[in-house]
Amino acid sequence: MSGGLRKRARDDRGSGSIFSLALGSAVMLIAATLLGALALYAVRHAVITAADSAALAAAETVAGLAPGDPCGHAEALAQRAGATLAACTRGGADVTVTVERQIWGLKLRATARAGPERNTPEEDKNTPVSISS
C-alpha cells in the first residue's frame, strides 16, 4: 500500500459507528413513543371501565340493591380503580358519574350513566373520553 492509501484508510475508521449510534437512537425513540402510546391507550380504557363500574355501583344503590349513598359507592369504586370521582349526579333512577385520572400531565376523563333500561339506543349512550392537559 502506498502512503496516501494508508492515511485515507485510517481516516475512514469510525464512520460506521456514528451511523450505528444515530440509527440506534432513532430506533430507541420510536420504541419509546410506541410504548408510551400503548400505556396511554391502556390507561384510557381503565378510566372508561372505572366510570362504568362507578355508575353501576351508584345505580345499584339507587335501586335499593345496596345500602348507603350512591355517590359514595361510586367514589369508592373509582378510587379502587385508581381514578378520582369528578362528578356524580342523580336524575330520578339514573346516575351519571365522571371520573378522572392523570398520567404524564394529561387528564383522562370518562363519563358513564347507569339506570333503568331505555327504549331507544340514543337515550342510552355514554359520552366519549376526553383528554386535556
Short mmCIF file of C-alpha atoms in Angstrom, two decimals, residues 8-88:
data_model
loop_
_atom_site.label_atom_id
_atom_site.label_comp_id
_atom_site.label_asym_id
_atom_site.label_seq_id
_atom_site.Cartn_x
_atom_site.Cartn_y
_atom_site.Cartn_z
CA ARG A 8 -7.10 7.51 3.86
CA ALA A 9 -7.93 4.08 5.33
CA ARG A 10 -7.09 5.38 8.80
CA ASP A 11 -9.29 8.48 8.31
CA ASP A 12 -12.38 6.40 7.39
CA ARG A 13 -12.26 4.34 10.56
CA GLY A 14 -15.13 5.00 12.96
CA SER A 15 -17.56 6.49 10.45
CA GLY A 16 -19.75 3.36 10.66
CA SER A 17 -20.04 3.68 14.44
CA ILE A 18 -21.50 7.21 14.15
CA PHE A 19 -24.14 5.90 11.74
CA SER A 20 -24.89 2.99 14.09
CA LEU A 21 -25.27 5.36 17.03
CA ALA A 22 -27.71 7.60 15.11
CA LEU A 23 -29.72 4.59 13.90
CA GLY A 24 -29.81 3.12 17.40
CA SER A 25 -31.05 6.41 18.84
CA ALA A 26 -33.81 6.64 16.23
CA VAL A 27 -34.94 3.09 16.95
CA MET A 28 -34.98 3.78 20.70
CA LEU A 29 -37.02 6.97 20.19
CA ILE A 30 -39.59 5.15 18.05
CA ALA A 31 -39.82 2.29 20.57
CA ALA A 32 -40.28 4.71 23.49
CA THR A 33 -43.01 6.58 21.59
CA LEU A 34 -44.86 3.35 20.79
CA LEU A 35 -44.62 2.12 24.39
CA GLY A 36 -45.91 5.47 25.66
CA ALA A 37 -48.85 5.36 23.26
CA LEU A 38 -49.71 1.81 24.34
CA ALA A 39 -49.56 2.81 28.00
CA LEU A 40 -51.83 5.81 27.37
CA TYR A 41 -54.27 3.56 25.49
CA ALA A 42 -54.36 1.10 28.40
CA VAL A 43 -54.94 3.85 30.97
CA ARG A 44 -57.70 5.34 28.78
CA HIS A 45 -59.55 2.03 28.85
CA ALA A 46 -59.02 1.72 32.60
CA VAL A 47 -60.66 5.15 33.06
CA ILE A 48 -63.64 4.09 30.91
CA THR A 49 -64.00 0.90 32.95
CA ALA A 50 -63.78 2.87 36.21
CA ALA A 51 -66.56 5.20 35.05
CA ASP A 52 -68.79 2.30 34.00
CA SER A 53 -68.23 0.44 37.27
CA ALA A 54 -68.79 3.53 39.41
CA ALA A 55 -72.04 4.35 37.60
CA LEU A 56 -73.29 0.79 38.04
CA ALA A 57 -72.44 0.79 41.75
CA ALA A 58 -74.32 4.06 42.23
CA ALA A 59 -77.33 2.83 40.25
CA GLU A 60 -77.49 -0.36 42.33
CA THR A 61 -77.65 1.80 45.45
CA VAL A 62 -80.42 3.96 43.97
CA ALA A 63 -82.36 0.81 43.09
CA GLY A 64 -82.11 -0.37 46.70
CA LEU A 65 -79.77 -3.29 46.00
CA ALA A 66 -77.09 -1.81 48.27
CA PRO A 67 -77.42 0.44 51.32
CA GLY A 68 -75.77 3.84 51.55
CA ASP A 69 -75.03 6.89 49.45
CA PRO A 70 -74.96 6.27 45.66
CA CYS A 71 -72.19 8.79 45.02
CA GLY A 72 -70.22 7.44 47.97
CA HIS A 73 -70.27 3.98 46.39
CA ALA A 74 -69.25 5.49 43.04
CA GLU A 75 -66.35 7.34 44.65
CA ALA A 76 -65.11 4.24 46.47
CA LEU A 77 -65.18 2.18 43.28
CA ALA A 78 -63.42 4.90 41.27
CA GLN A 79 -60.66 5.11 43.88
CA ARG A 80 -60.18 1.34 43.85
CA ALA A 81 -59.69 1.62 40.09
CA GLY A 82 -57.04 4.33 40.52
CA ALA A 83 -59.27 7.21 39.40
CA THR A 84 -60.89 10.20 41.06
CA LEU A 85 -64.62 10.88 41.07
CA ALA A 86 -65.01 14.29 39.40
CA ALA A 87 -68.83 14.44 39.30
CA CYS A 88 -71.82 12.40 40.36
#
